[in-house]
XYZ file of C-alpha atoms in Angstrom:
563
model
C -0.019 -0.011 -0.012
C 2.931 2.511 0.628
C 4.202 1.972 -2.686
C 0.919 2.666 -4.357
C 0.314 5.664 -2.037
C 3.741 7.022 -2.830
C 3.238 6.627 -6.541
C -0.215 8.658 -6.352
C 1.651 11.326 -4.441
C 4.212 11.789 -6.917
C 1.686 11.813 -9.781
C -0.106 14.599 -7.683
C 3.205 16.313 -7.389
C 3.898 16.060 -10.876
C 0.604 17.753 -11.782
C 1.380 20.602 -9.418
C 4.899 20.971 -11.079
C 3.172 21.016 -14.577
C 0.928 23.759 -13.427
C 3.542 26.100 -11.646
C 7.110 25.920 -12.828
C 9.707 26.960 -10.278
C 7.574 28.621 -7.558
C 9.426 31.737 -6.107
C 7.926 31.753 -2.769
C 7.378 28.126 -1.678
C 10.888 27.734 -0.172
C 13.052 29.421 2.310
C 17.052 29.674 1.963
C 18.561 26.591 3.556
C 20.737 28.792 5.967
C 20.067 31.964 7.990
C 23.367 33.560 6.882
C 23.720 35.793 3.860
C 23.758 33.476 0.710
C 27.242 33.963 -0.775
C 28.079 31.287 -3.395
C 31.511 29.478 -3.913
C 30.045 27.572 -6.830
C 27.074 27.991 -9.101
C 24.705 25.444 -10.996
C 26.086 24.013 -14.164
C 29.625 25.229 -13.326
C 32.214 23.225 -15.421
C 33.807 20.689 -13.173
C 35.834 17.754 -13.878
C 33.975 15.276 -16.077
C 30.643 16.663 -14.829
C 28.505 19.843 -14.363
C 28.073 21.150 -10.891
C 24.540 19.908 -9.802
C 23.846 22.449 -7.383
C 25.037 25.754 -5.634
C 27.798 25.878 -3.085
C 26.957 28.179 -0.282
C 29.868 29.805 1.697
C 29.934 29.023 5.450
C 32.272 31.733 6.631
C 35.256 29.290 6.375
C 33.850 27.368 9.331
C 31.783 24.279 9.974
C 28.778 23.800 12.247
C 26.584 26.336 10.993
C 22.575 25.346 11.268
C 21.149 23.896 7.947
C 17.448 24.369 7.638
C 14.832 22.461 5.729
C 13.695 24.832 2.977
C 10.011 23.581 3.239
C 7.659 21.031 4.662
C 8.466 17.629 3.570
C 9.702 14.242 4.383
C 13.340 12.779 4.470
C 13.524 10.043 1.662
C 17.332 9.365 1.784
C 20.112 9.677 4.120
C 23.641 8.909 3.146
C 26.976 8.745 5.003
C 30.056 8.156 2.643
C 33.818 8.810 2.745
C 33.695 10.693 -0.782
C 30.983 12.339 -2.956
C 28.522 14.295 -0.820
C 29.915 12.948 2.563
C 26.910 13.319 4.841
C 23.952 14.094 2.913
C 20.097 14.467 3.429
C 17.410 14.287 0.774
C 13.831 15.944 1.574
C 10.916 15.369 -0.806
C 8.469 18.311 -0.765
C 4.806 18.147 -1.571
C 5.184 20.364 -4.697
C 7.266 17.779 -6.443
C 10.598 18.820 -5.700
C 13.324 17.196 -3.585
C 16.053 19.465 -1.701
C 19.513 18.026 -1.408
C 21.967 19.215 1.493
C 25.554 17.827 1.032
C 29.059 17.774 2.905
C 27.373 18.066 6.304
C 29.269 17.877 9.726
C 26.411 16.119 11.442
C 22.585 15.827 11.459
C 20.021 17.296 13.741
C 19.860 15.360 17.237
C 16.837 13.278 16.275
C 18.213 12.562 12.651
C 21.603 11.824 14.279
C 20.136 9.351 16.744
C 18.242 7.652 13.920
C 21.407 7.138 11.634
C 23.647 6.358 14.464
C 21.521 3.309 15.354
C 21.643 2.144 11.943
C 25.515 2.454 11.849
C 25.735 0.508 15.142
C 23.363 -2.164 13.781
C 25.398 -2.350 10.686
C 28.653 -1.902 12.424
C 29.622 0.502 9.730
C 30.366 4.248 9.397
C 29.218 4.353 5.694
C 25.539 3.683 5.540
C 22.613 4.586 3.272
C 19.041 4.429 4.200
C 15.542 5.215 2.474
C 13.220 5.977 5.124
C 9.478 5.125 4.569
C 7.759 7.992 3.196
C 6.285 9.976 5.935
C 8.556 8.401 8.615
C 10.820 11.378 9.222
C 8.755 14.352 8.573
C 10.303 17.962 8.792
C 8.715 21.364 8.758
C 9.828 24.432 6.894
C 12.431 26.152 8.852
C 13.375 23.146 11.043
C 16.853 22.652 11.747
C 18.078 19.275 10.054
C 21.804 19.538 10.162
C 24.972 21.544 10.598
C 27.208 22.407 7.736
C 30.637 20.698 7.351
C 33.391 19.552 5.034
C 32.686 15.846 4.563
C 33.080 13.782 1.599
C 34.775 15.105 -1.506
C 34.515 18.796 -0.251
C 37.696 21.009 -0.582
C 36.549 23.294 2.232
C 33.741 23.904 4.511
C 30.545 24.901 2.572
C 26.912 23.565 1.834
C 26.306 21.856 -1.362
C 22.518 22.603 -2.001
C 20.424 21.182 -4.570
C 16.721 21.202 -5.834
C 15.606 18.274 -8.023
C 12.455 17.159 -9.656
C 11.053 14.259 -7.476
C 9.718 12.582 -10.779
C 12.754 12.693 -13.090
C 15.496 13.500 -10.393
C 16.701 16.162 -12.843
C 18.577 18.880 -10.900
C 17.531 22.488 -11.499
C 19.191 25.598 -10.901
C 18.326 26.675 -7.168
C 18.260 30.332 -7.950
C 15.148 29.577 -10.004
C 13.107 29.238 -6.761
C 13.721 32.849 -5.425
C 16.845 32.486 -3.561
C 18.455 35.784 -3.300
C 22.066 36.071 -4.154
C 23.620 39.429 -4.657
C 25.323 39.722 -8.267
C 25.817 43.086 -9.929
C 29.038 42.010 -11.847
C 29.152 41.262 -15.543
C 30.675 37.819 -16.690
C 34.354 38.280 -17.230
C 35.811 37.157 -20.772
C 39.429 36.227 -20.629
C 40.320 34.599 -24.058
C 38.691 34.035 -27.389
C 39.398 31.205 -29.651
C 38.401 30.556 -33.344
C 38.412 26.908 -34.612
C 38.857 25.830 -38.334
C 36.583 22.568 -38.088
C 37.435 20.809 -41.386
C 40.609 19.993 -43.295
C 39.631 22.801 -45.933
C 39.092 25.537 -43.256
C 41.496 28.159 -42.029
C 41.652 30.956 -39.651
C 43.946 33.790 -39.709
C 46.212 31.745 -41.979
C 46.164 28.948 -39.644
C 44.697 25.395 -39.788
C 44.793 25.072 -35.915
C 42.724 26.443 -32.998
C 43.662 30.282 -33.208
C 43.491 32.824 -30.180
C 42.113 36.162 -31.246
C 42.544 39.437 -29.173
C 39.916 41.662 -28.157
C 39.481 45.073 -26.477
C 36.792 46.929 -24.545
C 34.756 49.641 -26.277
C 33.362 52.811 -24.746
C 29.853 51.393 -24.521
C 31.087 48.523 -22.282
C 30.953 45.879 -25.070
C 34.042 44.085 -26.525
C 35.317 44.192 -30.101
C 37.675 41.436 -31.400
C 40.367 41.841 -33.720
C 39.312 41.280 -37.380
C 39.415 37.526 -38.161
C 40.141 36.337 -41.702
C 38.808 32.783 -42.297
C 37.441 30.470 -44.900
C 35.182 27.435 -44.583
C 33.510 25.767 -41.504
C 34.559 27.625 -38.326
C 33.491 27.645 -34.589
C 34.037 29.924 -31.551
C 35.080 29.150 -28.106
C 36.029 31.297 -24.994
C 37.434 31.055 -21.507
C 35.602 33.047 -18.944
C 33.754 33.043 -15.709
C 31.241 34.864 -13.443
C 32.090 36.657 -10.103
C 29.317 37.436 -7.575
C 29.248 40.061 -5.046
C 31.359 39.470 -1.854
C 33.170 36.524 -3.281
C 36.323 36.103 -5.311
C 35.636 32.775 -6.755
C 35.447 32.292 -10.426
C 31.955 30.864 -10.964
C 30.429 29.442 -14.080
C 28.139 31.549 -16.234
C 24.525 30.908 -16.875
C 23.997 31.050 -20.635
C 25.990 31.472 -23.717
C 24.468 32.900 -27.090
C 26.374 33.024 -30.428
C 24.534 34.893 -33.370
C 25.873 35.472 -36.920
C 24.670 38.547 -38.625
C 21.770 38.699 -36.218
C 20.710 35.059 -36.632
C 21.018 32.712 -33.430
C 23.380 29.698 -34.234
C 23.744 28.548 -30.637
C 22.006 29.279 -27.366
C 22.465 27.128 -24.259
C 21.898 27.714 -20.465
C 22.059 26.007 -17.119
C 18.412 25.828 -16.056
C 18.639 22.158 -15.720
C 20.350 18.991 -16.994
C 20.198 15.123 -16.254
C 22.875 13.247 -14.469
C 22.937 10.743 -17.266
C 24.314 13.289 -19.640
C 26.543 15.308 -17.482
C 29.711 13.563 -18.576
C 29.054 14.913 -22.090
C 30.609 18.011 -20.544
C 33.849 16.684 -22.237
C 32.414 17.605 -25.485
C 31.331 21.169 -24.474
C 34.826 22.016 -23.443
C 38.061 21.927 -25.503
C 39.385 18.690 -23.725
C 42.715 18.834 -25.758
C 43.339 22.164 -24.430
C 42.414 21.444 -20.958
C 44.629 18.512 -20.628
C 47.625 20.577 -22.028
C 46.907 23.873 -20.267
C 44.590 23.035 -17.188
C 42.149 25.673 -18.582
C 38.578 24.969 -19.933
C 37.682 26.558 -23.272
C 33.815 26.546 -23.552
C 32.575 25.946 -27.072
C 29.598 27.691 -28.649
C 29.437 25.068 -31.374
C 28.379 21.261 -30.870
C 31.114 18.855 -31.487
C 30.912 14.945 -32.407
C 29.326 12.938 -29.638
C 27.730 15.685 -27.921
C 24.382 14.558 -26.542
C 23.839 17.490 -24.179
C 20.113 18.608 -23.691
C 21.081 21.940 -22.637
C 20.481 23.732 -26.017
C 17.591 26.099 -26.341
C 18.430 26.936 -29.961
C 20.791 25.483 -32.499
C 21.345 26.187 -36.092
C 23.998 24.228 -37.962
C 25.259 22.937 -34.786
C 26.642 26.333 -33.866
C 29.146 26.156 -36.712
C 29.598 29.040 -39.162
C 30.111 28.664 -43.071
C 32.436 31.389 -44.127
C 32.590 32.128 -47.950
C 35.111 34.074 -49.812
C 34.361 37.711 -50.456
C 31.466 37.999 -47.768
C 31.769 39.787 -44.344
C 30.145 38.586 -41.132
C 29.667 39.714 -37.649
C 29.711 37.196 -34.881
C 28.177 38.201 -31.483
C 29.036 36.119 -28.473
C 26.633 37.088 -25.587
C 27.503 35.680 -22.250
C 25.156 36.142 -19.199
C 24.981 35.247 -15.459
C 21.620 34.280 -13.775
C 21.155 37.943 -12.654
C 20.952 39.034 -16.165
C 24.403 40.728 -16.155
C 25.951 40.355 -19.573
C 29.040 40.495 -21.618
C 28.913 41.132 -25.295
C 31.731 40.455 -27.797
C 31.648 41.327 -31.363
C 33.905 39.497 -33.874
C 34.151 40.745 -37.359
C 34.897 38.121 -39.916
C 36.022 38.371 -43.424
C 35.978 35.574 -45.853
C 39.282 35.552 -47.278
C 41.172 32.733 -49.105
C 44.877 32.537 -47.793
C 47.244 30.641 -50.036
C 50.141 31.145 -47.571
C 48.691 28.876 -44.747
C 50.917 27.227 -42.164
C 50.424 23.426 -42.860
C 48.659 21.311 -40.205
C 50.765 18.621 -38.722
C 48.483 15.627 -38.264
C 49.711 13.417 -35.374
C 49.483 9.765 -36.452
C 50.481 6.492 -34.755
C 50.463 2.880 -35.499
C 47.054 2.550 -33.944
C 43.665 3.978 -34.839
C 40.669 3.902 -32.529
C 37.319 3.817 -34.347
C 34.773 5.245 -31.829
C 31.578 3.253 -32.787
C 33.189 -0.159 -32.707
C 34.943 -2.294 -30.028
C 38.692 -1.961 -29.886
C 41.220 -4.425 -28.504
C 45.127 -3.763 -28.291
C 47.739 -6.291 -27.237
C 50.513 -4.406 -25.313
C 52.691 -7.516 -24.356
C 52.376 -7.250 -20.695
C 48.864 -5.932 -20.740
C 45.830 -5.924 -23.082
C 43.367 -3.129 -23.436
C 39.811 -3.305 -24.453
C 37.681 -0.304 -25.503
C 33.951 -1.064 -25.803
C 31.890 0.583 -28.534
C 31.624 4.292 -27.866
C 34.256 4.591 -25.255
C 35.339 7.651 -27.229
C 33.260 10.569 -28.931
C 35.245 10.418 -32.105
C 37.868 8.415 -34.075
C 41.664 9.181 -33.352
C 45.199 8.001 -33.669
C 45.921 6.317 -30.196
C 49.530 6.380 -28.812
C 50.255 3.027 -27.133
C 53.758 2.240 -25.554
C 54.605 -1.182 -24.342
C 56.855 -1.577 -21.202
C 57.892 -4.211 -18.790
C 54.988 -4.155 -16.379
C 54.109 -0.678 -17.654
C 51.997 0.506 -20.499
C 51.064 3.925 -21.573
C 47.628 4.411 -23.087
C 47.841 7.824 -25.011
C 47.574 10.779 -22.644
C 45.232 13.194 -20.762
C 44.151 15.140 -23.841
C 41.570 12.716 -25.000
C 38.229 12.083 -22.881
C 36.869 8.580 -22.311
C 33.157 8.559 -21.921
C 32.828 4.895 -20.978
C 34.854 2.482 -18.685
C 37.421 0.529 -20.492
C 39.692 -2.414 -19.166
C 43.216 -3.090 -18.851
C 44.365 -6.614 -18.009
C 47.858 -7.445 -16.826
C 49.306 -10.831 -16.943
C 51.207 -11.591 -13.501
C 51.949 -15.186 -14.013
C 55.660 -14.367 -13.694
C 55.053 -13.450 -9.872
C 55.087 -16.100 -7.136
C 51.551 -16.478 -5.572
C 52.652 -14.964 -2.262
C 53.603 -11.797 -4.014
C 50.689 -11.587 -6.179
C 48.714 -11.024 -3.143
C 50.601 -7.591 -2.604
C 50.362 -6.498 -6.025
C 47.770 -4.039 -7.593
C 47.329 -2.078 -10.824
C 48.345 1.487 -10.460
C 47.947 4.745 -12.439
C 51.117 6.850 -12.426
C 50.706 10.582 -11.937
C 52.671 13.367 -13.315
C 55.490 12.792 -10.740
C 55.279 9.021 -11.659
C 53.900 8.317 -8.272
C 51.461 5.195 -8.229
C 47.879 5.571 -7.375
C 45.782 2.554 -6.713
C 43.057 1.444 -8.969
C 40.330 -1.149 -8.103
C 42.155 -4.372 -9.183
C 40.025 -7.561 -9.856
C 42.114 -10.695 -9.585
C 41.406 -13.950 -11.381
C 44.049 -16.344 -11.243
C 47.313 -14.700 -12.764
C 45.182 -11.976 -14.657
C 44.736 -8.523 -12.932
C 42.172 -6.263 -14.387
C 40.965 -2.706 -13.821
C 38.192 -0.650 -15.261
C 38.816 3.003 -15.677
C 37.952 6.137 -17.804
C 41.292 7.793 -17.192
C 43.963 7.427 -20.056
C 47.654 7.537 -19.103
C 50.415 5.261 -17.699
C 49.470 2.032 -15.732
C 51.852 -0.395 -13.962
C 51.835 -3.216 -11.564
C 52.671 -2.034 -8.194
C 53.592 -3.970 -4.895
C 52.544 -2.830 -1.307
C 54.201 -4.886 1.271
C 53.854 -2.445 4.152
C 50.875 -2.456 6.445
C 49.000 0.849 7.270
C 50.220 2.999 10.149
C 47.980 3.731 13.113
C 48.919 6.136 16.043
C 46.741 7.964 18.657
C 46.409 11.607 18.021
C 44.779 13.372 20.832
C 45.693 11.141 23.853
C 48.551 8.853 25.088
C 48.649 5.401 26.649
C 47.259 5.150 30.106
C 46.124 8.947 30.107
C 43.087 10.090 32.062
C 40.619 11.316 29.759
C 37.794 12.570 32.031
C 37.139 15.999 30.323
C 37.558 14.671 26.663
C 34.696 14.724 24.282
C 36.204 12.471 21.749
C 39.041 10.111 20.913
C 41.130 10.634 17.690
C 43.306 8.258 16.080
C 45.511 8.847 12.957
C 45.647 6.083 10.232
C 47.582 6.093 7.006
C 48.813 3.984 4.024
C 51.091 5.647 1.580
C 50.759 3.142 -1.361
C 47.701 1.212 -2.061
C 45.610 3.206 0.374
C 43.204 2.321 3.258
C 40.469 -0.203 2.481
C 38.759 -0.962 5.760
C 38.897 -0.377 9.417
C 37.155 -1.399 12.491
C 37.335 -0.535 16.226
C 36.273 -1.969 19.659
C 36.287 -0.511 23.171
C 36.374 -3.038 25.845
C 35.653 -5.590 23.228
C 32.438 -3.906 21.958
C 32.279 -2.318 18.212
C 32.298 1.353 18.381
C 31.593 3.969 15.654
C 34.825 5.762 14.625
C 33.952 8.492 12.056
C 36.677 8.302 9.240
C 37.869 11.666 7.685
C 40.156 10.550 4.737
C 41.309 14.177 4.079
C 42.610 14.433 7.572
C 43.344 10.617 7.847
C 41.548 10.556 11.263
C 39.359 8.336 13.119
C 37.133 9.915 15.705
C 35.123 8.364 18.411
C 32.559 10.571 20.260
C 32.114 9.739 24.034
C 28.567 10.663 23.907
C 28.017 6.981 22.666
C 28.584 6.062 26.209
C 30.393 2.904 25.479
C 33.402 3.791 27.582
C 31.633 2.935 30.818
C 34.529 1.500 32.559
C 37.439 3.138 34.513
C 40.091 1.261 32.495
C 39.270 1.279 28.735
C 40.955 -0.802 26.109
C 40.893 0.516 22.494
C 41.637 -1.907 19.670
C 41.853 -0.478 16.064
C 42.396 -2.604 13.034
C 43.288 -1.012 9.460
C 43.540 -3.048 6.279
C 44.900 -1.664 3.028
C 43.790 -2.461 -0.455
C 45.935 -5.531 -1.024
C 45.141 -6.992 2.394
C 48.124 -5.778 4.581
C 46.739 -5.297 8.228
C 47.884 -3.535 11.325
C 46.432 -3.424 14.723
C 46.710 -0.927 17.510
C 45.850 -1.749 21.061
C 46.112 0.883 23.581
C 44.227 1.895 26.928
C 43.079 4.960 28.837
C 41.332 5.830 32.109
C 37.962 7.465 32.398
C 35.294 8.195 35.190
């Protein structure tokens, strides 16, 4: 009956949403501090669009987080990475609000989730409470802001999603007031020749074009001479009031002689398409320069649904003897805009710097599966791993293989399989597949072992090797010493680390009874809160066991006193 009732409720919610898009007065802000953003919706991130807004929390943790409306908690998750501690609240108008990177939940929710953690004997848990089991009211305290999960600093990650489609929508659409009186900032302009017969300013390659500010506040680019099919890209950002962060822009429009060729914005997108961000940016330039050029044209493999208008995929056909004016219009959500005009002359240039095509012995056809034998390893790319065909650079080595480089994105996981038969079985237990970083340091990848074959699945091109980890993790007490009296202590802290394959699992007992120790991998700390009231003896024995990703194990046994 619960499932039927919930389905009917969702249908009712869908009707409400269809009747009134983005209600401006239904929700309140999720915090009672000034809403200053460190990140905007749709912002360009590594392999994904930002699915919410990041609200600054005055560089500290523990600020109250409030439910934006009446609703019921439908999901609670505690994880080491991602959103860390996160709450999901379904509201009666068909939307779900999401609150991530929390330090802790409100007392009642904290007690609910801690019971589950002790029942499962696990810090990482995920639960979907029955609909209506955990109701909250608009303005009710639900949590405190933090820095858990993949957060790089204290803030609240906040989302509003459709309860039906689960598509995130821009939270600023719902009337959240964010001060922004600054126009988006344009840093660089690029023009692309898109075919073998196209050229820009006597060049077959991506070409940077200078521009200057006009007296009316618009920008004017230097004249571009071109022929054939070309595209336009830019590097830019938005800056909001009272924040120095370089945030993402809201919309990008390209028009040619007054006709719109491309218009997209970040009103909403689906999680299923977010990795196609790698077709919206110039991934080659990103890999080489660590800056994202945002394209106004649609490249091969681009299945994004963010486009409001699109003509000729945003690509411009330049004919000899004709003049064109391209206008690039960049806006933020508040409506502040930056306008750049680009004069283009269709001129054939016979003195063109030739394009040097990079070729290798191996060629990947994107819409077919591709297998390569690299001696010590084999690589398999499923169909549509990549967005387009290209020459792939593959290098064989002794237990090390290089699979191209970071200038080409992979959309799907591919597999790398090493033959480890030359190693004794005892040593094989300590081996894993690692990806070498720019400093040639090995980073553990999930390694599946089947006999002598070691396999990993990844979407990262680069150099991979077989690495060995024979050293167990380290464990040491952090805020107390052996046999110390801890009467006034609120918590215990232990530091753990594994510098090669990384920490896989840990467990802790106090006087032989399992205890919850919260793991913060960024600080490499395990923390036990004395409020759990398990330390009910004068002399307490703490035992912590940590295992790394290849099975090396270490145990710390220590004692302390407490009344």
